[in-house]
mmCIF file of C-alpha atoms in Angstrom:
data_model
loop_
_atom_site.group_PDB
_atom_site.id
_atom_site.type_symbol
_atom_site.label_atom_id
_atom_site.label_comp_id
_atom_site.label_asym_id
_atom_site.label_seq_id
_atom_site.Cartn_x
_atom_site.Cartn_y
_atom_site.Cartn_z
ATOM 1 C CA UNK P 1 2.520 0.433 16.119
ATOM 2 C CA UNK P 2 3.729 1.022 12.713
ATOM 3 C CA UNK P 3 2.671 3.539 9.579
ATOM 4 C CA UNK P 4 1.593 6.648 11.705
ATOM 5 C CA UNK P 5 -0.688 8.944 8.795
ATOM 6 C CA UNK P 6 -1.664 12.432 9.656
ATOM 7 C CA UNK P 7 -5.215 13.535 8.620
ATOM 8 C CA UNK P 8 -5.589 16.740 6.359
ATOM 9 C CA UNK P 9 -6.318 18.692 9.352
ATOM 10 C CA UNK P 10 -4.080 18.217 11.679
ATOM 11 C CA UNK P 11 -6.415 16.175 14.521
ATOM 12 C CA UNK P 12 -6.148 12.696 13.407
ATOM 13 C CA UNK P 13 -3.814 9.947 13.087
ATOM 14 C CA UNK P 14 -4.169 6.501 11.130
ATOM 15 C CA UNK P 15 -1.709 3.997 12.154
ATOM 16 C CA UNK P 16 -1.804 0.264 11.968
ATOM 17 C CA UNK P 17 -1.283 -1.837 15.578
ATOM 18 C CA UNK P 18 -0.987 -5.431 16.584
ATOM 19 C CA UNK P 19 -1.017 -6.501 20.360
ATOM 20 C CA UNK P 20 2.170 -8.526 19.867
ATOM 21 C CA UNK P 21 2.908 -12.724 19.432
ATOM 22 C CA UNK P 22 0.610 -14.052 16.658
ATOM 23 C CA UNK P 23 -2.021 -11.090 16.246
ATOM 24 C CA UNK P 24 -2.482 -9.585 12.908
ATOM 25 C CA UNK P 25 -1.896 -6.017 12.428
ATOM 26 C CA UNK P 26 -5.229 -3.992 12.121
ATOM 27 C CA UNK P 27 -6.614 -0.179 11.305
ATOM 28 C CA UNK P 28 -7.159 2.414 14.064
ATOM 29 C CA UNK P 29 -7.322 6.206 14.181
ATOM 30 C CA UNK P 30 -6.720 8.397 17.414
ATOM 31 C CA UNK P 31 -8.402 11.754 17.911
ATOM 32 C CA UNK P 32 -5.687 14.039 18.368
ATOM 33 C CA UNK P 33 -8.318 16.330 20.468
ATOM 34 C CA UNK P 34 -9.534 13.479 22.952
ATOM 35 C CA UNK P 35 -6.587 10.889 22.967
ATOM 36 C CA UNK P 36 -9.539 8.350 21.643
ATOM 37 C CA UNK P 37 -8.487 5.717 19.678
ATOM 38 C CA UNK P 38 -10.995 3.138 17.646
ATOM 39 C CA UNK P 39 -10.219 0.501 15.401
ATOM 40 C CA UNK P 40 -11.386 -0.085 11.753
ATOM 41 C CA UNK P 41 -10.485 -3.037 10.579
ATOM 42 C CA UNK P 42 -10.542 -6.547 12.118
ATOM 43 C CA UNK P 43 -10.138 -9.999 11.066
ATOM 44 C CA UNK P 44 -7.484 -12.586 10.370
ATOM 45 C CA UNK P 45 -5.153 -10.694 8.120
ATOM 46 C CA UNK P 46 -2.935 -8.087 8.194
ATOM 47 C CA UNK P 47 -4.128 -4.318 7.417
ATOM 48 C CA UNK P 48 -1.149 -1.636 6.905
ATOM 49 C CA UNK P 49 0.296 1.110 5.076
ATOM 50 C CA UNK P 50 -3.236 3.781 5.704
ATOM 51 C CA UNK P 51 -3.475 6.673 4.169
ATOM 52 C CA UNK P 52 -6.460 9.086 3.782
ATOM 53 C CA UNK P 53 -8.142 9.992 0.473
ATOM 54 C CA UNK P 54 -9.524 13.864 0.228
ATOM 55 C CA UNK P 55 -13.062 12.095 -0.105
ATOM 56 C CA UNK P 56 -13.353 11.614 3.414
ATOM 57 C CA UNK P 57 -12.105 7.350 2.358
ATOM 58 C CA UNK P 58 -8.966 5.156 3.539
ATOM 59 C CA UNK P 59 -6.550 3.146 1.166
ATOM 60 C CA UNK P 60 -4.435 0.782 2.536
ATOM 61 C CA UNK P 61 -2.433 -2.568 2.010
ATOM 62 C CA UNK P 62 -3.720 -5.714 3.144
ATOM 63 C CA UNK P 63 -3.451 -9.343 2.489
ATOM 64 C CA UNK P 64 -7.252 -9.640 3.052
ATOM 65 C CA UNK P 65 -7.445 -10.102 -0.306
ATOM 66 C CA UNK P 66 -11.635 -8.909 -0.466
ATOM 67 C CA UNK P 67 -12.327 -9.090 -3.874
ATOM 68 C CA UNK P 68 -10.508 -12.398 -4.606
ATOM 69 C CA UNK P 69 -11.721 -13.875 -1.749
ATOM 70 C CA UNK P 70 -15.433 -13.253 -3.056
ATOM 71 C CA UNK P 71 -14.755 -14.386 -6.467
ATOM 72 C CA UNK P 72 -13.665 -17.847 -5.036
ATOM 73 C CA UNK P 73 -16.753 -17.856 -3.283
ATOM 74 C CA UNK P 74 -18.849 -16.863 -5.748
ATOM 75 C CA UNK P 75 -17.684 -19.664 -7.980
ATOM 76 C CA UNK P 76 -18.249 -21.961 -4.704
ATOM 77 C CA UNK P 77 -14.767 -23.018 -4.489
ATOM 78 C CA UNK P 78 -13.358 -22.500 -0.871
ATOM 79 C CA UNK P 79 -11.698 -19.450 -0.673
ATOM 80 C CA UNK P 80 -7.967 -19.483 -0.026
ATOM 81 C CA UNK P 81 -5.144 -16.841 -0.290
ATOM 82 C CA UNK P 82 -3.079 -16.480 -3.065
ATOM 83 C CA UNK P 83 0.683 -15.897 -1.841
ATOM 84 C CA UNK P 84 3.293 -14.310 -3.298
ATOM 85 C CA UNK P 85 5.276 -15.864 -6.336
ATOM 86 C CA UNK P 86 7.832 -17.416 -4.370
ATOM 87 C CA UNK P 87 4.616 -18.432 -1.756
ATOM 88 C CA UNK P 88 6.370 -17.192 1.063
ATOM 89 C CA UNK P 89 3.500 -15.278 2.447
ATOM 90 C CA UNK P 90 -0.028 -13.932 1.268
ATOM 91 C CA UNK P 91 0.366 -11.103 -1.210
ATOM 92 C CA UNK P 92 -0.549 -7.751 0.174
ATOM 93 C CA UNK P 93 -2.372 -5.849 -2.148
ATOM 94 C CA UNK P 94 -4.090 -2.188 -2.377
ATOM 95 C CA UNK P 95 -8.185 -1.597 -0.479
ATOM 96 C CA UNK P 96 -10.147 0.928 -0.025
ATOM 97 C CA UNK P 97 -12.140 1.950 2.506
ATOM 98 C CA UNK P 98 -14.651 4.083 4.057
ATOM 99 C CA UNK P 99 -13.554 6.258 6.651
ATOM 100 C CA UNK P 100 -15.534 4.205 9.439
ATOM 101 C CA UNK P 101 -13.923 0.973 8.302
ATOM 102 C CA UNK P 102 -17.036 0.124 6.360
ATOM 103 C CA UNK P 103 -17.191 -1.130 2.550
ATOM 104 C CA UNK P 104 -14.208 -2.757 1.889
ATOM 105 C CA UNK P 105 -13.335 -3.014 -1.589
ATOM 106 C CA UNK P 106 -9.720 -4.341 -2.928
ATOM 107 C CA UNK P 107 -8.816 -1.882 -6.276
ATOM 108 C CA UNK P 108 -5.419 -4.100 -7.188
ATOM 109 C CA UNK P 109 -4.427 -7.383 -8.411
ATOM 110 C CA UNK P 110 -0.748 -8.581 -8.638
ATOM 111 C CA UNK P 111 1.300 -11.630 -8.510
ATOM 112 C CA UNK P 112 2.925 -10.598 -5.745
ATOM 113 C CA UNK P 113 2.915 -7.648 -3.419
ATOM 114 C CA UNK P 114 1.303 -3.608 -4.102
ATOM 115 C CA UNK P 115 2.722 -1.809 -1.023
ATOM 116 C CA UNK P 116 3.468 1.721 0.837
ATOM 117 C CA UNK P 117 0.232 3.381 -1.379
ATOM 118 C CA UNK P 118 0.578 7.600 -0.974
ATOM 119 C CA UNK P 119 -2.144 9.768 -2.266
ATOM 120 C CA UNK P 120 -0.858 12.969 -4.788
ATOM 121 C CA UNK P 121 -1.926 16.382 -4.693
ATOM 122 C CA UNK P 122 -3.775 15.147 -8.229
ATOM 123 C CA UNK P 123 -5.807 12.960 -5.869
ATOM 124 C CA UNK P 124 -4.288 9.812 -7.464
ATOM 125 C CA UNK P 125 -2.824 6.745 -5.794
ATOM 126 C CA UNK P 126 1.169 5.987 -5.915
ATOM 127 C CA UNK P 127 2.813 2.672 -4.596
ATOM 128 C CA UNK P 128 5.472 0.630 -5.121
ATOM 129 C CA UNK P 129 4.674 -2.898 -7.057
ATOM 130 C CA UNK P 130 6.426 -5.906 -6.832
ATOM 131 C CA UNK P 131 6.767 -6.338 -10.754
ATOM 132 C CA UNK P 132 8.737 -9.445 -11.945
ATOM 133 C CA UNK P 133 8.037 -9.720 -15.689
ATOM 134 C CA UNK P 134 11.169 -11.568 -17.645
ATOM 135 C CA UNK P 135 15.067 -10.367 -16.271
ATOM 136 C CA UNK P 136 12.835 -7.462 -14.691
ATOM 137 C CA UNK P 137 12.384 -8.056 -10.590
ATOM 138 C CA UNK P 138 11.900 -4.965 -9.407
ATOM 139 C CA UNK P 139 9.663 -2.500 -7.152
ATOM 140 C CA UNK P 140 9.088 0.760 -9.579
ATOM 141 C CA UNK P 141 6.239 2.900 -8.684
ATOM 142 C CA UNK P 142 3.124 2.829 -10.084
ATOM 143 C CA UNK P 143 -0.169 5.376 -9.945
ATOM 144 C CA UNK P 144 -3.745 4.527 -9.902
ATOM 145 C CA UNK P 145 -7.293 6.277 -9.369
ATOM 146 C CA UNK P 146 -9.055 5.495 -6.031
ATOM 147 C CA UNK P 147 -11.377 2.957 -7.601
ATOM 148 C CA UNK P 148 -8.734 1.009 -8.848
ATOM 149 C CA UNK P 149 -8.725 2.471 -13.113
ATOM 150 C CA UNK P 150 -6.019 3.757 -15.086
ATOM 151 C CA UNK P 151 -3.287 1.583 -13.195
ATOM 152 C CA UNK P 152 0.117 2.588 -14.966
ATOM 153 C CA UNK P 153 3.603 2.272 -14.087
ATOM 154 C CA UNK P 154 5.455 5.597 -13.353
ATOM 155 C CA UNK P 155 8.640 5.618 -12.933
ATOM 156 C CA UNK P 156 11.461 2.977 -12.441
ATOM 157 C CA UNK P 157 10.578 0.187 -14.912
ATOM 158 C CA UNK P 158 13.946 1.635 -16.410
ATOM 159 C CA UNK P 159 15.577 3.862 -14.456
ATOM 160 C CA UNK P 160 18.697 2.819 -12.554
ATOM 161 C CA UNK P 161 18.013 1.305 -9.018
ATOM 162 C CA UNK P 162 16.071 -1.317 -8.388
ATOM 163 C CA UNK P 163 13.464 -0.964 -6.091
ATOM 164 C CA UNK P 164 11.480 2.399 -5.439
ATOM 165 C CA UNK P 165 10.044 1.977 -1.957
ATOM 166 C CA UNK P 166 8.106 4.729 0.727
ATOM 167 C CA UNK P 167 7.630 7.420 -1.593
ATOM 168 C CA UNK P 168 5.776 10.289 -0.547
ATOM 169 C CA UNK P 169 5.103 13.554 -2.846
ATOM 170 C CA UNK P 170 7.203 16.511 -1.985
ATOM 171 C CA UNK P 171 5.534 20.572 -1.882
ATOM 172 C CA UNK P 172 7.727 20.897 -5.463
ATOM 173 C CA UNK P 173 5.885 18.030 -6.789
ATOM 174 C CA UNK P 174 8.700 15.695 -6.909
ATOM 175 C CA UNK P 175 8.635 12.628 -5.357
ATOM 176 C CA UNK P 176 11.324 11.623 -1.962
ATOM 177 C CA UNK P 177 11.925 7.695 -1.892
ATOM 178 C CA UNK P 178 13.975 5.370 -0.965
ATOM 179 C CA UNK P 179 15.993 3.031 -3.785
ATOM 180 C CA UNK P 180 16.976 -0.424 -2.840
ATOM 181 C CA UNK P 181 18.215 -3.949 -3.648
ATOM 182 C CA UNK P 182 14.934 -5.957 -4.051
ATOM 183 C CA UNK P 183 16.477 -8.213 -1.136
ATOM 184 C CA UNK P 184 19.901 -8.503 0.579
ATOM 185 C CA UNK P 185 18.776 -5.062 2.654
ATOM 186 C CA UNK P 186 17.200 -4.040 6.157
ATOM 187 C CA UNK P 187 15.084 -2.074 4.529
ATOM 188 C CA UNK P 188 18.647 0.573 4.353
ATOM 189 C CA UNK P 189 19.495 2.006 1.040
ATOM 190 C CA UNK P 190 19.639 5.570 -0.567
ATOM 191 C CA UNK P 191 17.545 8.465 -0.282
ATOM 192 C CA UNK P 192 15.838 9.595 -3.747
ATOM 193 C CA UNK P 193 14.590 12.907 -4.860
ATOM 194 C CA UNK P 194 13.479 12.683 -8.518
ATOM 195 C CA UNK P 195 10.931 14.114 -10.797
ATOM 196 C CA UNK P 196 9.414 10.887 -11.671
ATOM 197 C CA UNK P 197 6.974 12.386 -14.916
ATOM 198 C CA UNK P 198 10.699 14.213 -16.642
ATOM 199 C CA UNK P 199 14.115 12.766 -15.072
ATOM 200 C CA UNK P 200 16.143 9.907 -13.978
ATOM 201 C CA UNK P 201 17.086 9.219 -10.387
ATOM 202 C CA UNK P 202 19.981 11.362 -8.518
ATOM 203 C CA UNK P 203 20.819 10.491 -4.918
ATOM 204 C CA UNK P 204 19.760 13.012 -2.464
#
């Protein structure tokens, strides 16, 4: 069980589960009231990182891959995954969903990997991208809208640090992650509390 996410109201959980071996991880939410859990998602690929949207919809990370998949069907060519740009694995990038698991519909494209998505108090969607442009290999955080417009790096395309990962909006409106080495790490590294629209990063 990984990436517990606690529902505006208190009752409900999203977290993302695999039964162990060579299952994928998939979607489920458990009724805080009841103890009832039921899954969302399904299907051989791996479903993580939920978090709910004030409309009542789920985004997530997945290497489902939904729109690209249909694209390469639509054009009648078999559809296969695209990995990442080392092709190591299947790129995991950003879906969104209704909250019964229903109308799946990827909102990013990348090379390589859009993870750990957080929704703002503006309603907006921040996550960490796996940008490698030039000298540049980095993770700096990125916003979007929920249907996948206005896409926009943030904050640490040149900010000291190199990779901006788990952020989650604080009550002051700044932003608590943690910076990294892109690799070399189990997943350890320093705890950040920035304002990511006005300042640089200082270690908390």
């Amino acid at each position: 069980v990984r990436d517990p996410q606690v529902h505006y109201d208190a009752r409900k959980i999203l977290c993302s589960y695999r039964r162990g071996g060579t299952h994928n991880y998939h979607l489920y939410e458990i009724d805080l009231d009841t103890g009832q859990q039921r899954q969302l998602t399904g299907g051989p690929w791996d479903d993580v990182e939920p978090a709910y949207l004030p409309d009542g919809r789920i985004v997530f990370s997945s290497n489902r891959q939904e729109k690209s998949r249909a694209v390469l069907a639509a054009d009648k060519v078999e559809p296969y995954p695209h990995l990442d740009e080392y092709e190591r694995e299947r790129a995991i990038l950003l879906h969104v969903m209704n909250g019964d698991g229903t109308e799946i519909r990827q909102i990013s494209f990348n090379q390589s990997h859009d993870r750990n998505p957080t929704v703002l108090s503006t309603g907006e969607i921040m996550f960490a991208r796996w940008d490698h442009v030039g000298n540049n290999n980095h993770f700096p955080l990125f916003f979007t809208n929920p249907d996948g417009t206005n896409i926009f790096v943030q904050y640490g395309a040149f900010s000291p640090g190199n990779s901006f990962l788990h952020p989650r909006e604080m009550p002051d409106g700044r932003v608590l992650s943690s910076l990294m080495p892109l690799s070399g790490t189990r997943e350890g590294g320093a705890l950040m509390a920035v304002d990511i629209r006005t300042e640089p990063a200082v270690a908390s």
